[in-house]
Coordinates of C-alpha atoms in Angstrom, one line a residue:
Chain A
M1 CA 73.1 -205.5 -129.7
E2 CA 69.4 -205.9 -132.1
D3 CA 68.4 -202.3 -130.3
I4 CA 71.2 -200.1 -130.8
E5 CA 70.2 -201.7 -134.5
H6 CA 67.3 -201.0 -134.1
I7 CA 67.8 -197.4 -132.5
E8 CA 70.3 -196.5 -135.7
K9 CA 67.9 -198.0 -137.7
E10 CA 65.5 -194.7 -136.6
M11 CA 68.5 -192.4 -137.5
K12 CA 68.4 -192.8 -140.8
L13 CA 68.9 -189.2 -141.8
I14 CA 68.3 -190.1 -145.6
K15 CA 65.8 -191.8 -146.7
A16 CA 65.7 -194.4 -150.0
D17 CA 64.5 -191.3 -152.6
G18 CA 67.9 -190.0 -152.2
R19 CA 65.3 -186.9 -150.5
R20 CA 66.7 -185.6 -146.5
L21 CA 63.5 -186.7 -143.7
D22 CA 62.0 -183.3 -144.7
G23 CA 61.4 -184.0 -148.0
R24 CA 64.3 -181.4 -148.9
K25 CA 66.6 -182.7 -151.5
A26 CA 71.2 -181.9 -150.9
D27 CA 71.3 -179.2 -151.9
E28 CA 68.4 -177.8 -150.9
L29 CA 67.4 -174.5 -148.0
R30 CA 64.9 -174.5 -145.6
P31 CA 62.5 -172.4 -146.2
V32 CA 63.6 -168.7 -145.5
R33 CA 61.7 -165.8 -144.6
I34 CA 63.2 -162.0 -144.0
E35 CA 62.3 -158.5 -143.0
A36 CA 63.7 -155.2 -142.4
G37 CA 63.0 -152.7 -140.1
V38 CA 60.9 -154.6 -136.9
L39 CA 62.0 -152.8 -134.1
R40 CA 60.9 -148.3 -133.4
R41 CA 63.7 -148.1 -131.0
A42 CA 67.4 -149.7 -133.1
D43 CA 68.3 -147.8 -135.4
G44 CA 68.0 -151.4 -137.7
S45 CA 66.5 -154.1 -137.4
A46 CA 65.6 -157.0 -139.0
Y47 CA 63.6 -160.5 -138.7
I48 CA 64.4 -163.4 -139.9
E49 CA 62.4 -167.1 -140.2
W50 CA 64.7 -169.5 -141.2
G51 CA 63.3 -173.6 -141.0
G52 CA 62.6 -173.3 -137.1
N53 CA 64.5 -171.0 -136.4
K54 CA 62.8 -167.1 -135.1
V55 CA 65.6 -164.5 -134.8
L56 CA 65.6 -160.8 -133.9
A57 CA 69.1 -159.0 -134.6
A58 CA 69.5 -155.2 -133.9
V59 CA 71.7 -152.4 -134.4
Y60 CA 72.7 -149.7 -132.7
G61 CA 75.8 -146.6 -133.9
P62 CA 77.6 -145.9 -134.5
R63 CA 78.4 -144.2 -131.5
E64 CA 79.4 -144.0 -128.5
A65 CA 81.8 -146.9 -127.3
H66 CA 81.5 -147.9 -123.5
P67 CA 83.6 -148.5 -121.5
R68 CA 85.9 -145.4 -123.5
H69 CA 89.0 -147.6 -123.1
L70 CA 88.2 -149.7 -126.1
Q71 CA 88.2 -146.7 -128.0
D72 CA 89.6 -147.1 -130.9
P73 CA 90.9 -143.7 -132.2
A74 CA 91.3 -144.2 -135.3
R75 CA 87.9 -146.7 -135.9
A76 CA 84.7 -148.0 -135.0
L77 CA 84.3 -151.6 -132.9
V78 CA 82.3 -153.6 -134.8
Q79 CA 80.5 -155.9 -131.3
C80 CA 78.3 -158.2 -131.4
R81 CA 76.1 -160.1 -128.7
Y82 CA 74.4 -163.3 -129.4
N83 CA 71.9 -164.6 -127.6
M84 CA 69.2 -167.1 -126.6
A85 CA 66.3 -166.8 -125.4
P86 CA 65.9 -169.5 -122.4
F87 CA 62.4 -170.7 -123.5
S88 CA 63.9 -171.2 -127.0
V89 CA 65.7 -174.8 -126.7
S90 CA 63.1 -177.1 -125.1
D91 CA 65.6 -178.0 -122.3
R92 CA 65.2 -173.9 -120.2
K93 CA 68.6 -172.4 -121.3
R94 CA 70.1 -170.2 -117.8
P95 CA 69.4 -166.8 -119.6
G96 CA 72.9 -164.4 -119.4
P97 CA 75.9 -165.4 -121.5
D98 CA 78.2 -168.8 -121.7
R99 CA 81.1 -170.1 -123.4
R100 CA 78.9 -171.4 -126.6
S101 CA 77.0 -167.3 -127.3
V102 CA 80.6 -165.2 -126.2
E103 CA 82.5 -167.5 -129.0
I104 CA 79.8 -166.4 -131.3
S105 CA 79.0 -163.5 -130.5
K106 CA 82.5 -163.2 -131.5
V107 CA 82.9 -164.6 -134.6
I108 CA 80.0 -162.8 -135.6
S109 CA 82.0 -158.9 -134.4
E110 CA 85.3 -160.6 -136.7
A111 CA 82.8 -161.4 -139.8
F112 CA 80.9 -158.2 -140.0
S113 CA 84.2 -156.2 -138.7
A114 CA 85.6 -157.5 -142.5
V115 CA 82.8 -155.5 -144.5
V116 CA 82.5 -151.9 -141.8
F117 CA 83.9 -148.9 -143.0
K118 CA 85.0 -148.6 -139.6
E119 CA 87.9 -145.5 -140.4
Q120 CA 84.8 -142.6 -141.3
F121 CA 83.6 -143.4 -137.0
P122 CA 86.1 -143.3 -134.9
R123 CA 86.1 -143.7 -131.5
T124 CA 82.8 -144.9 -131.5
S125 CA 81.0 -148.4 -131.4
V126 CA 78.9 -150.1 -134.4
D127 CA 76.6 -152.6 -131.6
I128 CA 74.8 -155.3 -132.9
F129 CA 72.4 -157.4 -130.8
I130 CA 71.5 -161.2 -132.1
E131 CA 68.3 -162.9 -129.9
V132 CA 67.3 -166.6 -130.6
L133 CA 63.8 -166.1 -129.6
Q134 CA 62.9 -170.2 -131.4
A135 CA 66.2 -172.6 -132.1
D136 CA 66.4 -175.2 -134.8
A137 CA 69.8 -175.4 -135.5
G138 CA 71.0 -172.8 -137.6
T139 CA 71.5 -170.3 -135.3
R140 CA 74.8 -167.9 -135.8
C141 CA 74.0 -168.3 -139.6
A142 CA 70.2 -166.8 -139.2
G143 CA 70.9 -164.5 -136.7
L144 CA 74.3 -163.2 -139.0
T145 CA 72.5 -162.8 -142.1
A146 CA 69.7 -161.3 -140.3
A147 CA 71.9 -158.9 -138.5
S148 CA 73.7 -157.6 -142.4
V149 CA 69.9 -156.3 -143.5
A150 CA 69.6 -154.7 -140.0
L151 CA 73.0 -153.5 -140.2
A152 CA 72.2 -152.1 -144.0
D153 CA 68.4 -150.8 -142.5
A154 CA 70.7 -148.5 -140.3
G155 CA 72.8 -147.0 -142.9
V156 CA 76.0 -149.0 -141.3
P157 CA 78.7 -147.8 -144.7
M158 CA 79.3 -152.2 -145.1
R159 CA 81.7 -152.9 -148.8
D160 CA 79.0 -155.5 -149.6
L161 CA 75.6 -157.5 -146.8
V162 CA 77.1 -160.8 -145.5
A163 CA 75.2 -164.1 -146.1
S164 CA 75.6 -167.5 -143.7
C165 CA 74.9 -170.6 -144.0
A166 CA 76.5 -173.8 -142.9
S167 CA 76.7 -177.5 -144.7
G168 CA 77.1 -180.4 -143.2
K169 CA 77.7 -184.4 -143.6
I170 CA 74.5 -186.6 -142.6
D171 CA 74.5 -190.4 -143.4
G172 CA 77.4 -190.2 -145.5
V173 CA 76.0 -187.7 -147.6
V174 CA 76.9 -183.8 -147.8
C175 CA 73.8 -182.1 -147.4
V176 CA 73.5 -177.7 -146.7
D177 CA 71.5 -176.0 -143.9
L178 CA 71.3 -178.5 -141.7
N179 CA 67.9 -179.5 -139.2
K180 CA 68.1 -179.9 -135.2
E181 CA 68.1 -184.0 -136.6
E182 CA 70.4 -184.0 -138.9
D183 CA 72.8 -181.8 -136.3
N184 CA 72.3 -183.8 -133.5
F185 CA 72.4 -187.2 -135.3
G186 CA 74.5 -185.5 -138.1
D187 CA 79.2 -186.4 -139.2
A188 CA 79.9 -182.9 -139.4
D189 CA 79.4 -179.4 -139.2
C190 CA 80.2 -176.3 -141.0
P191 CA 78.8 -173.0 -140.9
M192 CA 80.5 -170.0 -143.6
A193 CA 79.3 -166.5 -144.0
I194 CA 80.6 -164.7 -147.5
V195 CA 80.8 -161.3 -148.8
P196 CA 79.3 -162.2 -152.1
R197 CA 79.5 -160.1 -154.5
T198 CA 83.6 -160.5 -154.1
G199 CA 83.8 -163.9 -152.9
E200 CA 85.5 -163.5 -149.4
I201 CA 85.2 -165.7 -146.7
V202 CA 84.4 -163.2 -143.0
L203 CA 83.3 -166.8 -141.6
L204 CA 84.9 -170.7 -141.3
Q205 CA 84.1 -172.7 -138.8
M206 CA 83.7 -176.4 -138.7
D207 CA 83.4 -179.6 -136.3
G208 CA 83.0 -183.6 -137.2
H209 CA 84.4 -185.6 -140.3
L210 CA 84.7 -184.3 -143.2
T211 CA 87.3 -185.3 -146.0
Y212 CA 89.1 -183.3 -147.9
D213 CA 87.0 -183.5 -151.6
E214 CA 83.6 -184.0 -148.9
F215 CA 84.5 -180.6 -148.0
Q216 CA 85.4 -178.4 -150.5
K217 CA 81.9 -179.6 -152.1
A218 CA 80.8 -178.2 -148.6
M219 CA 82.2 -175.1 -149.4
E220 CA 80.3 -174.8 -152.8
M221 CA 76.8 -175.7 -151.0
S222 CA 77.6 -173.1 -149.2
I223 CA 78.6 -170.7 -151.3
G224 CA 75.4 -171.3 -153.9
A225 CA 73.4 -170.6 -150.7
T226 CA 74.7 -168.5 -149.2
H227 CA 74.0 -166.7 -153.6
R228 CA 70.4 -167.1 -153.0
L229 CA 69.6 -166.1 -149.3
Y230 CA 71.8 -162.6 -150.4
E231 CA 68.9 -161.9 -153.1
L232 CA 66.3 -162.4 -150.0
Q233 CA 68.1 -160.1 -147.9
R234 CA 68.1 -157.3 -150.9
D235 CA 64.5 -157.8 -151.0
A236 CA 63.7 -157.7 -147.7
L237 CA 65.5 -154.3 -148.2
R238 CA 63.9 -153.1 -151.5
R239 CA 60.5 -154.2 -149.4
R240 CA 61.4 -151.8 -146.2
Y241 CA 62.8 -148.8 -148.8
S242 CA 61.7 -148.8 -152.2
T243 CA 58.6 -146.2 -152.9
T244 CA 56.6 -146.2 -156.0
L245 CA 55.9 -142.6 -157.7
E246 CA 52.3 -143.9 -156.4
D247 CA 53.1 -144.0 -152.7
I248 CA 54.6 -141.0 -153.1
L249 CA 51.8 -138.9 -155.0
K250 CA 49.2 -141.3 -152.5
E251 CA 51.2 -139.2 -149.7
S252 CA 51.7 -136.1 -150.5
P253 CA 49.7 -135.2 -154.7
P254 CA 52.0 -132.8 -156.4
V255 CA 51.9 -128.6 -155.8
P256 CA 51.9 -126.8 -159.0
P257 CA 54.8 -124.0 -158.6
P258 CA 53.3 -120.8 -157.9
P259 CA 53.6 -118.8 -161.6
M260 CA 56.1 -116.8 -162.5
P261 CA 55.7 -113.2 -162.7
E262 CA 56.1 -112.6 -166.9
S263 CA 59.0 -110.5 -166.3
E264 CA 61.5 -113.3 -164.4
L265 CA 60.9 -115.6 -167.6
P266 CA 64.0 -117.3 -168.1
P267 CA 64.8 -115.7 -171.4
P268 CA 64.1 -119.4 -174.7
P269 CA 66.8 -121.7 -174.7
E270 CA 69.2 -119.9 -177.4
D271 CA 71.1 -123.0 -179.2
D272 CA 72.0 -124.2 -182.6
F273 CA 68.3 -126.6 -183.2
G274 CA 66.2 -123.6 -183.3
P275 CA 61.8 -124.5 -183.7
E276 CA 63.2 -124.7 -187.2
G277 CA 64.9 -127.5 -186.1
I278 CA 68.3 -128.8 -187.8
Chain B
M1 CA 63.8 -147.4 -116.2
S2 CA 65.7 -145.0 -117.8
E3 CA 68.2 -142.5 -117.7
E4 CA 67.6 -140.9 -120.8
I5 CA 67.1 -136.7 -120.5
V6 CA 63.6 -135.2 -122.2
S7 CA 63.7 -131.9 -123.5
E8 CA 61.7 -129.2 -121.9
L9 CA 60.2 -128.2 -124.6
M10 CA 58.7 -131.7 -124.7
R11 CA 58.2 -131.9 -121.4
A12 CA 56.5 -128.6 -121.6
H13 CA 53.9 -129.6 -124.7
V14 CA 53.3 -133.1 -123.0
Y15 CA 51.7 -131.2 -119.6
R16 CA 50.3 -128.6 -121.2
L17 CA 49.1 -130.6 -123.3
A18 CA 47.7 -133.0 -120.0
S19 CA 45.8 -130.0 -118.5
T20 CA 43.4 -129.6 -121.1
G21 CA 42.9 -134.6 -120.8
Q22 CA 45.1 -134.3 -123.8
R23 CA 48.3 -136.9 -125.0
V24 CA 50.6 -136.1 -127.1
D25 CA 49.6 -139.6 -129.3
G26 CA 46.2 -138.9 -129.8
R27 CA 45.0 -140.2 -126.2
V28 CA 43.1 -139.1 -123.1
L29 CA 43.9 -139.7 -119.7
D30 CA 43.0 -142.5 -118.6
E31 CA 42.8 -144.3 -122.0
P32 CA 45.4 -147.7 -122.8
R33 CA 47.6 -147.4 -125.8
K34 CA 46.0 -151.0 -127.7
V35 CA 46.9 -154.0 -127.2
A36 CA 47.6 -156.7 -128.9
I37 CA 48.5 -160.2 -128.4
Q38 CA 49.5 -162.9 -130.7
R39 CA 49.8 -166.6 -129.2
S40 CA 52.6 -169.6 -129.2
F41 CA 54.8 -167.9 -131.3
V42 CA 57.4 -169.9 -130.3
K43 CA 57.1 -173.4 -130.1
T44 CA 59.9 -175.0 -128.7
A45 CA 58.2 -172.8 -125.2
E46 CA 55.0 -174.7 -123.6
G47 CA 53.5 -171.5 -123.4
S48 CA 54.6 -168.2 -124.9
A49 CA 52.6 -164.9 -126.1
R50 CA 53.9 -161.9 -128.2
A51 CA 51.8 -159.2 -126.7
K52 CA 52.5 -155.5 -128.5
L53 CA 50.7 -152.6 -125.5
G54 CA 51.4 -149.3 -128.1
N55 CA 54.9 -150.2 -129.4
T56 CA 56.3 -151.9 -126.4
D57 CA 56.5 -155.0 -127.3
I58 CA 57.7 -157.5 -125.5
L59 CA 57.6 -161.9 -125.6
V60 CA 57.0 -164.7 -122.8
G61 CA 57.7 -167.9 -123.5
I62 CA 56.4 -170.6 -120.8
K63 CA 59.3 -173.7 -119.7
M64 CA 58.1 -176.0 -117.8
S65 CA 59.9 -178.7 -115.7
V66 CA 59.8 -180.8 -112.6
G67 CA 61.4 -180.0 -109.2
E68 CA 61.3 -180.5 -105.8
P69 CA 58.2 -178.1 -104.0
Y70 CA 59.5 -175.1 -101.7
P71 CA 59.3 -176.9 -97.7
D72 CA 57.1 -175.0 -96.9
T73 CA 54.6 -175.4 -98.9
P74 CA 55.4 -178.7 -100.2
N75 CA 51.7 -179.5 -102.1
T76 CA 52.5 -176.1 -104.2
G77 CA 54.4 -175.9 -107.6
V78 CA 57.2 -173.5 -107.9
L79 CA 56.8 -170.7 -109.7
S80 CA 59.6 -167.9 -110.9
T81 CA 60.2 -165.2 -113.7
S82 CA 62.2 -163.4 -114.7
V83 CA 63.1 -160.5 -116.8
E84 CA 64.9 -160.1 -119.6
L85 CA 66.3 -156.6 -120.2
I86 CA 67.9 -157.3 -123.8
P87 CA 70.6 -154.5 -125.7
M88 CA 68.6 -154.3 -128.5
A89 CA 65.5 -152.9 -126.8
S90 CA 66.6 -149.8 -125.6
P91 CA 69.9 -147.4 -126.5
T92 CA 70.5 -147.5 -122.7
F93 CA 69.9 -151.3 -122.1
E94 CA 73.1 -152.4 -121.3
A95 CA 73.9 -157.0 -121.4
G96 CA 74.6 -157.6 -118.0
P97 CA 73.2 -159.2 -114.5
P98 CA 69.7 -158.6 -114.0
R99 CA 69.5 -155.1 -112.4
P100 CA 67.1 -153.1 -110.0
D101 CA 65.0 -152.1 -112.5
A102 CA 64.2 -155.4 -113.9
I103 CA 64.6 -157.1 -110.8
E104 CA 61.7 -154.6 -109.2
L105 CA 59.2 -155.5 -113.0
A106 CA 60.2 -159.1 -112.1
R107 CA 58.7 -159.5 -109.3
V108 CA 55.5 -156.9 -109.7
V109 CA 54.4 -158.8 -112.9
D110 CA 54.9 -162.4 -110.8
R111 CA 53.1 -160.6 -107.8
G112 CA 50.2 -160.0 -110.6
I113 CA 50.6 -163.8 -111.2
R114 CA 50.7 -165.2 -107.6
E115 CA 48.5 -163.4 -105.2
S116 CA 46.0 -163.4 -108.0
K117 CA 45.4 -166.5 -107.8
M118 CA 45.1 -167.7 -111.8
V119 CA 47.2 -170.6 -111.6
N120 CA 46.1 -173.5 -109.9
M121 CA 49.6 -174.2 -108.2
E122 CA 47.4 -176.7 -106.3
K123 CA 47.5 -179.1 -109.4
L124 CA 50.7 -178.5 -110.1
C125 CA 52.0 -180.9 -107.3
I126 CA 52.7 -184.5 -108.4
T127 CA 54.0 -186.1 -105.1
P128 CA 53.9 -183.6 -102.1
K129 CA 56.7 -182.9 -100.3
E130 CA 58.8 -184.6 -103.8
K131 CA 57.7 -183.0 -107.3
V132 CA 56.4 -180.3 -107.7
W133 CA 56.4 -179.1 -111.6
I134 CA 58.2 -175.6 -111.8
M135 CA 57.3 -172.4 -114.2
F136 CA 59.4 -170.7 -115.7
I137 CA 57.7 -167.4 -116.9
D138 CA 60.5 -165.4 -119.2
I139 CA 59.7 -162.8 -120.6
H140 CA 62.2 -160.6 -123.4
V141 CA 61.4 -157.1 -123.9
L142 CA 61.6 -156.5 -127.5
D143 CA 61.5 -153.5 -128.1
F144 CA 60.6 -150.3 -125.1
D145 CA 58.4 -147.7 -125.8
G146 CA 56.8 -146.9 -122.4
N147 CA 55.5 -149.4 -119.8
L148 CA 57.3 -152.5 -119.5
F149 CA 54.7 -153.6 -115.8
D150 CA 51.7 -154.2 -118.5
A151 CA 53.3 -154.6 -120.8
C152 CA 55.2 -157.5 -119.4
S153 CA 52.3 -158.6 -117.4
Y154 CA 49.6 -158.9 -120.3
G155 CA 52.3 -161.9 -121.8
A156 CA 52.9 -163.6 -118.6
V157 CA 49.0 -164.0 -118.9
A158 CA 48.5 -165.0 -122.0
A159 CA 50.8 -167.0 -122.4
L160 CA 50.0 -169.1 -118.9
A161 CA 47.1 -169.1 -120.4
S162 CA 48.3 -170.9 -123.9
T163 CA 50.8 -173.1 -122.0
V164 CA 50.0 -177.7 -122.4
V165 CA 52.4 -179.3 -119.7
P166 CA 54.2 -181.1 -121.2
A167 CA 53.7 -184.5 -118.8
K168 CA 53.6 -186.9 -121.1
N169 CA 57.1 -187.0 -122.5
L170 CA 57.8 -187.7 -118.9
G171 CA 55.3 -190.2 -118.2
L172 CA 53.6 -188.2 -115.4
G173 CA 50.1 -188.5 -117.6
E174 CA 48.6 -186.9 -120.2
D175 CA 49.5 -183.5 -121.2
F176 CA 47.0 -181.0 -119.6
A177 CA 46.6 -177.2 -120.4
L178 CA 47.3 -175.0 -116.8
P179 CA 44.5 -174.9 -114.9
I180 CA 43.5 -170.9 -114.9
E181 CA 40.9 -169.8 -112.7
H182 CA 42.0 -165.7 -112.7
W183 CA 42.6 -163.3 -114.9
P184 CA 44.5 -160.5 -113.6
V185 CA 45.3 -157.5 -115.4
S186 CA 47.8 -154.7 -114.4
V187 CA 47.0 -151.4 -114.7
T188 CA 49.9 -148.7 -114.9
T189 CA 49.3 -144.8 -114.0
A190 CA 52.1 -142.1 -113.5
K191 CA 52.3 -138.5 -112.3
I192 CA 53.6 -135.9 -114.4
K193 CA 53.1 -132.8 -112.0
D194 CA 49.7 -132.6 -111.1
L195 CA 47.6 -135.4 -113.8
L196 CA 48.0 -138.1 -113.6
V197 CA 48.7 -141.3 -116.8
V198 CA 46.8 -144.3 -117.8
D199 CA 49.4 -146.5 -119.3
P200 CA 52.8 -144.1 -120.0
S201 CA 53.9 -143.9 -122.7
L202 CA 57.7 -143.6 -123.4
D203 CA 58.3 -139.8 -123.0
E204 CA 55.6 -139.5 -120.0
E205 CA 57.7 -141.8 -118.4
R206 CA 60.4 -140.3 -118.2
M207 CA 59.3 -136.9 -117.0
A208 CA 57.0 -138.9 -114.1
D209 CA 57.3 -137.8 -110.6
A210 CA 55.7 -141.6 -109.3
R211 CA 54.7 -144.3 -110.7
I212 CA 51.3 -146.6 -109.5
T213 CA 50.2 -150.3 -110.4
V214 CA 47.3 -152.1 -109.9
T215 CA 47.2 -155.5 -110.1
T216 CA 42.4 -156.4 -109.9
D217 CA 40.9 -159.3 -110.6
E218 CA 37.4 -160.2 -112.9
N219 CA 35.3 -159.4 -109.8
G220 CA 37.6 -155.5 -109.2
D221 CA 39.5 -156.7 -106.6
I222 CA 42.4 -155.7 -105.8
R223 CA 46.2 -158.0 -105.7
A224 CA 49.0 -156.4 -106.3
M225 CA 50.1 -152.8 -106.1
Q226 CA 53.6 -151.3 -106.4
K227 CA 53.4 -147.6 -105.7
G228 CA 57.3 -146.3 -108.1
L229 CA 59.7 -143.3 -108.4
S230 CA 60.5 -140.5 -106.1
G231 CA 56.9 -138.6 -105.4
S232 CA 53.7 -139.5 -103.9
F233 CA 50.0 -139.8 -104.1
S234 CA 47.4 -138.0 -102.1
Y235 CA 45.2 -141.3 -100.6
D236 CA 42.3 -139.1 -103.3
E237 CA 44.6 -139.7 -106.1
V238 CA 45.2 -143.7 -105.1
K239 CA 41.5 -144.3 -104.9
R240 CA 41.2 -142.8 -108.8
I241 CA 43.7 -145.1 -109.7
I242 CA 42.1 -148.0 -108.5
E243 CA 39.5 -147.3 -109.7
T244 CA 40.5 -146.2 -112.8
A245 CA 42.5 -149.1 -113.1
Q246 CA 38.8 -151.1 -112.2
R247 CA 37.8 -150.2 -115.0
V248 CA 40.7 -150.1 -117.6
G249 CA 41.2 -154.3 -116.4
R250 CA 37.5 -155.0 -117.3
A251 CA 38.1 -153.8 -121.2
I252 CA 41.3 -155.5 -121.4
R253 CA 40.4 -158.2 -120.1
P254 CA 38.9 -159.7 -122.9
V255 CA 41.8 -159.0 -125.5
L256 CA 43.4 -161.3 -123.0
R257 CA 41.0 -163.9 -122.3
S258 CA 40.2 -165.0 -126.3
S259 CA 43.2 -163.9 -128.1

């Protein structure tokens, strides 16, 4: 009995000052860094570091859907494969899909199906690959957030990016973005993904125990977090694609236009505001 | 490695350049691409390395666990190497169980490490006949731009060299670095018609008639070889290839050791 009490005391996930074990406040995200366009072969790619998570996402397509019987004559398929590297977790994971990753792949495919303009690419497939290289709870949210940037990097037309974050309950306190310990010993976990511009929820899962009030608090925290993630996603794309005038001039200095022969000069414009002014 | 088509124009261009000693990416025929190693990339692994060979990008993680030795080697640890050609890395890779090319690749990488006795496996015995350390080398190919044999081998060697065996966690004494004793370097040469190119790029690899991988150790001794594809080599060519592998190996070994 004493032992159990001892363990429970050790498992305290919220400190006396109300902060979490890693020093975060309840509504604080772990550090997130996103980079767009990191792979050469893929049509689009992105890399995300989110707390201790390291996740790569790549997109191929729209390309011919295989096998052919899966093809939809009216629209594109959006297919996702979520996979964990064997070395991404502390006990080696056997390579290949397990039931968990099959389910995650399915709900992520469905989340993106809601935003991709599928009707523009009949009979094709947009293939999204998410590889978890190092896992620290919240890999599906990290993968989805990165995959969204990879889709944009591939130039796949979408209504908006999708941003994803989980929230949950630890020591009876609703918190956003649980880390590994909090996820293992917490009371509830609720990953979600939204379309930030419209507020549509395109992924929602929950396990554990939440009252209706707690659920609302959790959702509000997640929504707040996804808006911050949305900014980071757009920043990553801007860093990849925005070019300043200076960059352009550096790459190809302006060439003066060839002088026009006198006779071919266009006649001076005739308007009501001649050289004399009004 | 792939079914992709190389256009006649590219074939002619690659061959014409090579016959004057040049290559599309500016290298000479016996020059490998730049090798870049980033060690300890993954904290959940006991050792890891990201290796880039030109634009080919792979990630290797080492996981250590305790298990039974094979009955015929009761005093030595166990080594298991696998490669996943994940569909992220190339439009021609598909999900599913490893295909023959991935299995050959894993076995050739494994052979270079095993036969060079890079890791002293006898020091990985805990209780003879009962308990030994098992080393899993898991290779994840992230971006495929040719010559996986060498990229995977470099990544695996660098990852092993960064591995710390988690003995303390399992109550087996203090943690210790893997006992590394040799430094194998794999060098792959492709044959395009009558020409030999070291470290083939993706296009070169796709149009190659034959391929040979030679792994040498720090003394220049040969520790593993594998010939692939349907073409053939003359004995003179094989000798030239081995000499090049020794020379290129000497140049690359410090990169693997010091990163």
